[in-house]
CSV table of N, CA, C and O in Angstrom, one decimal:
chain,number,residue,atom,x,y,z
A,1,MET,N,-127.8,-1.0,-74.4
A,1,MET,CA,-127.8,0.2,-73.6
A,1,MET,C,-126.5,0.4,-72.9
A,1,MET,O,-126.0,-0.5,-72.3
A,2,SER,N,-125.9,1.6,-73.0
A,2,SER,CA,-124.6,1.9,-72.4
A,2,SER,C,-124.8,2.8,-71.2
A,2,SER,O,-125.7,3.7,-71.2
A,3,PHE,N,-124.0,2.6,-70.3
A,3,PHE,CA,-124.1,3.5,-69.0
A,3,PHE,C,-122.9,4.5,-69.1
A,3,PHE,O,-121.8,4.1,-69.2
A,4,HIS,N,-123.2,5.7,-68.9
A,4,HIS,CA,-122.2,6.8,-68.9
A,4,HIS,C,-122.1,7.3,-67.5
A,4,HIS,O,-123.1,7.9,-66.9
A,5,SER,N,-121.0,7.1,-66.9
A,5,SER,CA,-120.8,7.7,-65.5
A,5,SER,C,-120.5,9.2,-65.6
A,5,SER,O,-119.9,9.6,-66.6
A,6,PRO,N,-120.9,9.9,-64.7
A,6,PRO,CA,-120.6,11.3,-64.7
A,6,PRO,C,-119.1,11.6,-64.5
A,6,PRO,O,-118.4,10.8,-63.9
A,7,LYS,N,-118.7,12.6,-65.2
A,7,LYS,CA,-117.2,12.9,-65.1
A,7,LYS,C,-116.9,13.4,-63.7
A,7,LYS,O,-117.6,14.1,-63.1
A,8,PRO,N,-115.8,12.9,-63.2
A,8,PRO,CA,-115.4,13.3,-61.9
A,8,PRO,C,-115.0,14.8,-61.9
A,8,PRO,O,-114.5,15.3,-62.9
A,9,PRO,N,-115.3,15.5,-60.8
A,9,PRO,CA,-114.9,16.9,-60.8
A,9,PRO,C,-113.4,17.1,-60.8
A,9,PRO,O,-112.7,16.3,-60.3
A,10,VAL,N,-113.0,18.1,-61.5
A,10,VAL,CA,-111.5,18.4,-61.6
A,10,VAL,C,-111.1,19.0,-60.2
A,10,VAL,O,-111.7,20.0,-59.8
A,11,ARG,N,-110.1,18.4,-59.7
A,11,ARG,CA,-109.6,18.8,-58.4
A,11,ARG,C,-108.5,19.9,-58.6
A,11,ARG,O,-107.6,19.7,-59.4
A,12,GLN,N,-108.7,21.0,-57.9
A,12,GLN,CA,-107.7,22.0,-58.0
A,12,GLN,C,-107.0,22.1,-56.6
A,12,GLN,O,-107.6,21.9,-55.6
A,13,LYS,N,-105.7,22.4,-56.7
A,13,LYS,CA,-105.0,22.6,-55.4
A,13,LYS,C,-105.5,23.8,-54.7
A,13,LYS,O,-105.8,24.8,-55.3
A,14,PRO,N,-105.6,23.7,-53.4
A,14,PRO,CA,-106.1,24.9,-52.6
A,14,PRO,C,-105.1,26.0,-52.8
A,14,PRO,O,-103.9,25.8,-53.0
A,15,PRO,N,-105.6,27.2,-52.7
A,15,PRO,CA,-104.7,28.4,-52.9
A,15,PRO,C,-103.6,28.5,-51.9
A,15,PRO,O,-102.6,29.1,-52.1
A,16,ARG,N,-103.7,27.8,-50.8
A,16,ARG,CA,-102.7,27.9,-49.7
A,16,ARG,C,-101.4,27.3,-50.2
A,16,ARG,O,-100.3,27.7,-49.7
A,17,HIS,N,-101.4,26.4,-51.2
A,17,HIS,CA,-100.2,25.8,-51.7
A,17,HIS,C,-99.4,26.9,-52.4
A,17,HIS,O,-98.2,27.0,-52.3
A,18,ALA,N,-100.1,27.7,-53.2
A,18,ALA,CA,-99.4,28.8,-53.9
A,18,ALA,C,-98.7,29.7,-52.9
A,18,ALA,O,-97.6,30.2,-53.1
A,19,LEU,N,-99.4,30.1,-51.8
A,19,LEU,CA,-98.9,31.0,-50.8
A,19,LEU,C,-97.7,30.3,-50.2
A,19,LEU,O,-96.7,31.0,-49.9
A,20,LEU,N,-97.8,29.0,-49.8
A,20,LEU,CA,-96.7,28.3,-49.2
A,20,LEU,C,-95.4,28.3,-50.1
A,20,LEU,O,-94.3,28.6,-49.6
A,21,PHE,N,-95.6,28.0,-51.4
A,21,PHE,CA,-94.5,28.0,-52.3
A,21,PHE,C,-93.9,29.4,-52.4
A,21,PHE,O,-92.7,29.6,-52.6
A,22,GLU,N,-94.7,30.5,-52.4
A,22,GLU,CA,-94.2,31.8,-52.6
A,22,GLU,C,-93.4,32.2,-51.3
A,22,GLU,O,-92.3,32.8,-51.4
A,23,LEU,N,-93.9,31.8,-50.1
A,23,LEU,CA,-93.1,32.1,-48.9
A,23,LEU,C,-91.8,31.3,-48.9
A,23,LEU,O,-90.8,31.9,-48.4
A,24,ILE,N,-91.8,30.1,-49.4
A,24,ILE,CA,-90.5,29.3,-49.4
A,24,ILE,C,-89.6,30.0,-50.4
A,24,ILE,O,-88.4,30.1,-50.1
A,25,ARG,N,-90.1,30.5,-51.5
A,25,ARG,CA,-89.2,31.2,-52.5
A,25,ARG,C,-88.6,32.5,-51.9
A,25,ARG,O,-87.4,32.8,-52.1
A,26,GLN,N,-89.5,33.2,-51.2
A,26,GLN,CA,-89.0,34.5,-50.6
A,26,GLN,C,-87.9,34.2,-49.5
A,26,GLN,O,-87.0,34.9,-49.4
A,27,ARG,N,-88.1,33.1,-48.7
A,27,ARG,CA,-87.2,32.8,-47.7
A,27,ARG,C,-85.8,32.4,-48.3
A,27,ARG,O,-84.8,32.8,-47.9
A,28,SER,N,-85.9,31.7,-49.4
A,28,SER,CA,-84.7,31.3,-50.1
A,28,SER,C,-83.9,32.5,-50.7
A,28,SER,O,-82.7,32.6,-50.6
A,29,MET,N,-84.7,33.4,-51.2
A,29,MET,CA,-84.1,34.6,-51.8
A,29,MET,C,-83.5,35.5,-50.6
A,29,MET,O,-82.4,36.0,-50.8
A,30,ALA,N,-84.1,35.6,-49.5
A,30,ALA,CA,-83.6,36.3,-48.4
A,30,ALA,C,-82.3,35.7,-47.9
A,30,ALA,O,-81.3,36.4,-47.6
A,31,LYS,N,-82.2,34.4,-47.8
A,31,LYS,CA,-81.0,33.7,-47.4
A,31,LYS,C,-79.9,34.0,-48.4
A,31,LYS,O,-78.7,34.2,-48.0
A,32,TYR,N,-80.2,34.0,-49.7
A,32,TYR,CA,-79.2,34.2,-50.7
A,32,TYR,C,-78.7,35.6,-50.6
A,32,TYR,O,-77.4,35.9,-50.6
A,33,VAL,N,-79.6,36.6,-50.5
A,33,VAL,CA,-79.1,38.0,-50.4
A,33,VAL,C,-78.3,38.2,-49.1
A,33,VAL,O,-77.3,38.9,-49.1
A,34,ASN,N,-78.7,37.6,-48.0
A,34,ASN,CA,-78.0,37.7,-46.8
A,34,ASN,C,-76.5,37.1,-46.9
A,34,ASN,O,-75.6,37.7,-46.4
A,35,ALA,N,-76.4,36.0,-47.6
A,35,ALA,CA,-75.1,35.4,-47.8
A,35,ALA,C,-74.3,36.2,-48.7
A,35,ALA,O,-73.1,36.4,-48.4
A,36,GLN,N,-74.8,36.9,-49.7
A,36,GLN,CA,-74.0,37.7,-50.6
A,36,GLN,C,-73.6,39.0,-49.8
A,36,GLN,O,-72.5,39.5,-50.0
A,37,ALA,N,-74.4,39.5,-49.0
A,37,ALA,CA,-74.1,40.7,-48.2
A,37,ALA,C,-73.0,40.4,-47.2
A,37,ALA,O,-72.1,41.3,-47.0
A,38,SER,N,-73.0,39.3,-46.6
A,38,SER,CA,-72.0,38.9,-45.6
A,38,SER,C,-70.6,38.7,-46.3
A,38,SER,O,-69.6,38.7,-45.6
A,39,LEU,N,-70.6,38.4,-47.6
A,39,LEU,CA,-69.3,38.1,-48.2
A,39,LEU,C,-68.6,39.4,-48.6
A,39,LEU,O,-67.4,39.4,-48.9
A,40,ARG,N,-69.4,40.5,-48.7
A,40,ARG,CA,-68.8,41.8,-49.1
A,40,ARG,C,-67.9,42.3,-47.9
A,40,ARG,O,-68.3,42.2,-46.8
A,41,PRO,N,-66.8,43.0,-48.2
A,41,PRO,CA,-66.0,43.6,-47.2
A,41,PRO,C,-66.8,44.8,-46.6
A,41,PRO,O,-67.6,45.4,-47.2
A,42,PRO,N,-66.5,45.1,-45.3
A,42,PRO,CA,-67.2,46.2,-44.7
A,42,PRO,C,-66.9,47.5,-45.4
A,42,PRO,O,-65.8,47.7,-45.9
A,43,SER,N,-67.9,48.4,-45.4
A,43,SER,CA,-67.6,49.7,-46.1
A,43,SER,C,-66.8,50.6,-45.2
A,43,SER,O,-66.8,50.5,-44.0
A,44,ASP,N,-66.1,51.5,-45.9
A,44,ASP,CA,-65.2,52.4,-45.2
A,44,ASP,C,-66.0,53.6,-44.7
A,44,ASP,O,-66.8,54.2,-45.4
A,45,PRO,N,-65.9,53.9,-43.4
A,45,PRO,CA,-66.7,55.0,-42.8
A,45,PRO,C,-66.4,56.3,-43.5
A,45,PRO,O,-67.3,57.2,-43.5
A,46,GLY,N,-65.2,56.5,-44.0
A,46,GLY,CA,-65.0,57.7,-44.8
A,46,GLY,C,-65.8,57.9,-46.0
A,46,GLY,O,-66.3,59.0,-46.4
A,47,ASP,N,-66.1,56.8,-46.6
A,47,ASP,CA,-67.0,56.8,-47.8
A,47,ASP,C,-68.4,57.2,-47.4
A,47,ASP,O,-69.1,57.9,-48.1
A,48,LEU,N,-68.9,56.7,-46.2
A,48,LEU,CA,-70.2,57.1,-45.8
A,48,LEU,C,-70.3,58.6,-45.4
A,48,LEU,O,-71.3,59.2,-45.7
A,49,THR,N,-69.2,59.1,-44.8
A,49,THR,CA,-69.2,60.5,-44.5
A,49,THR,C,-69.3,61.4,-45.8
A,49,THR,O,-70.0,62.3,-45.9
A,50,GLU,N,-68.5,61.0,-46.8
A,50,GLU,CA,-68.6,61.7,-48.1
A,50,GLU,C,-69.9,61.6,-48.7
A,50,GLU,O,-70.5,62.5,-49.3
A,51,LEU,N,-70.5,60.4,-48.6
A,51,LEU,CA,-71.9,60.2,-49.2
A,51,LEU,C,-72.9,61.1,-48.4
A,51,LEU,O,-73.8,61.7,-49.1
A,52,ALA,N,-72.8,61.2,-47.1
A,52,ALA,CA,-73.7,62.1,-46.3
A,52,ALA,C,-73.5,63.5,-46.7
A,52,ALA,O,-74.5,64.3,-46.8
A,53,ARG,N,-72.3,63.9,-46.9
A,53,ARG,CA,-72.0,65.3,-47.3
A,53,ARG,C,-72.6,65.6,-48.7
A,53,ARG,O,-73.2,66.7,-48.9
A,54,THR,N,-72.4,64.7,-49.6
A,54,THR,CA,-73.0,64.9,-51.0
A,54,THR,C,-74.5,65.0,-50.9
A,54,THR,O,-75.1,65.8,-51.6
A,55,ALA,N,-75.1,64.1,-50.1
A,55,ALA,CA,-76.5,64.1,-50.0
A,55,ALA,C,-77.0,65.4,-49.4
A,55,ALA,O,-78.1,65.9,-49.8
A,56,ALA,N,-76.3,65.9,-48.4
A,56,ALA,CA,-76.8,67.2,-47.7
A,56,ALA,C,-76.7,68.3,-48.7
A,56,ALA,O,-77.6,69.2,-48.8
A,57,GLN,N,-75.6,68.3,-49.6
A,57,GLN,CA,-75.5,69.4,-50.6
A,57,GLN,C,-76.6,69.2,-51.6
A,57,GLN,O,-77.2,70.3,-52.1
A,58,SER,N,-77.0,68.0,-52.0
A,58,SER,CA,-78.0,67.9,-53.0
A,58,SER,C,-79.4,68.3,-52.5
A,58,SER,O,-80.3,68.6,-53.2
A,59,LEU,N,-79.6,68.2,-51.1
A,59,LEU,CA,-80.8,68.6,-50.5
A,59,LEU,C,-80.9,70.1,-50.3
A,59,LEU,O,-81.9,70.6,-49.9
A,60,GLY,N,-79.7,70.8,-50.4
A,60,GLY,CA,-79.7,72.2,-50.2
A,60,GLY,C,-79.6,72.6,-48.7
A,60,GLY,O,-79.9,73.7,-48.4
A,61,LEU,N,-79.0,71.7,-47.9
A,61,LEU,CA,-78.9,72.0,-46.5
A,61,LEU,C,-77.7,73.0,-46.4
A,61,LEU,O,-76.7,72.8,-47.1
A,62,PRO,N,-77.7,73.9,-45.4
A,62,PRO,CA,-76.6,74.8,-45.2
A,62,PRO,C,-75.4,74.0,-44.8
A,62,PRO,O,-75.5,73.0,-44.1
A,63,PRO,N,-74.1,74.5,-45.1
A,63,PRO,CA,-72.9,73.7,-44.8
A,63,PRO,C,-72.7,73.5,-43.3
A,63,PRO,O,-72.1,72.6,-42.8
A,64,GLU,N,-73.3,74.5,-42.4
A,64,GLU,CA,-73.0,74.3,-41.0
A,64,GLU,C,-73.9,73.3,-40.4
A,64,GLU,O,-73.7,72.8,-39.2
A,65,THR,N,-74.9,72.8,-41.1
A,65,THR,CA,-75.7,71.7,-40.6
A,65,THR,C,-74.9,70.4,-40.7
A,65,THR,O,-74.4,70.1,-41.7
A,66,ARG,N,-74.8,69.8,-39.6
A,66,ARG,CA,-74.0,68.5,-39.5
A,66,ARG,C,-74.9,67.4,-40.0
A,66,ARG,O,-76.0,67.3,-39.6
A,67,ALA,N,-74.3,66.5,-40.8
A,67,ALA,CA,-75.1,65.3,-41.2
A,67,ALA,C,-75.2,64.4,-40.0
A,67,ALA,O,-74.4,64.3,-39.1
A,68,PRO,N,-76.3,63.6,-40.0
A,68,PRO,CA,-76.5,62.7,-38.9
A,68,PRO,C,-75.5,61.6,-38.9
A,68,PRO,O,-75.0,61.2,-40.0
A,69,VAL,N,-75.1,61.1,-37.8
A,69,VAL,CA,-74.1,60.0,-37.7
A,69,VAL,C,-74.8,58.7,-38.1
A,69,VAL,O,-75.8,58.4,-37.6
A,70,LEU,N,-74.1,58.0,-39.0
A,70,LEU,CA,-74.7,56.8,-39.5
A,70,LEU,C,-74.2,55.6,-38.7
A,70,LEU,O,-73.2,55.5,-38.2
């Protein structure tokens, strides 16, 4: 006569581990993006003014309307 022990239940990691790893991944990505942005030279304010003027024209705003200060 042989004795068969019941199979132990398969343990699964709690879902909080997946959330924790996702938060760690997002934090690492945010640090990387921040480091890359800080390495870029500052943008020229003249470029921003031209961008605002172009955006106002594309929205159909009258030319006398001043673009908001960025």
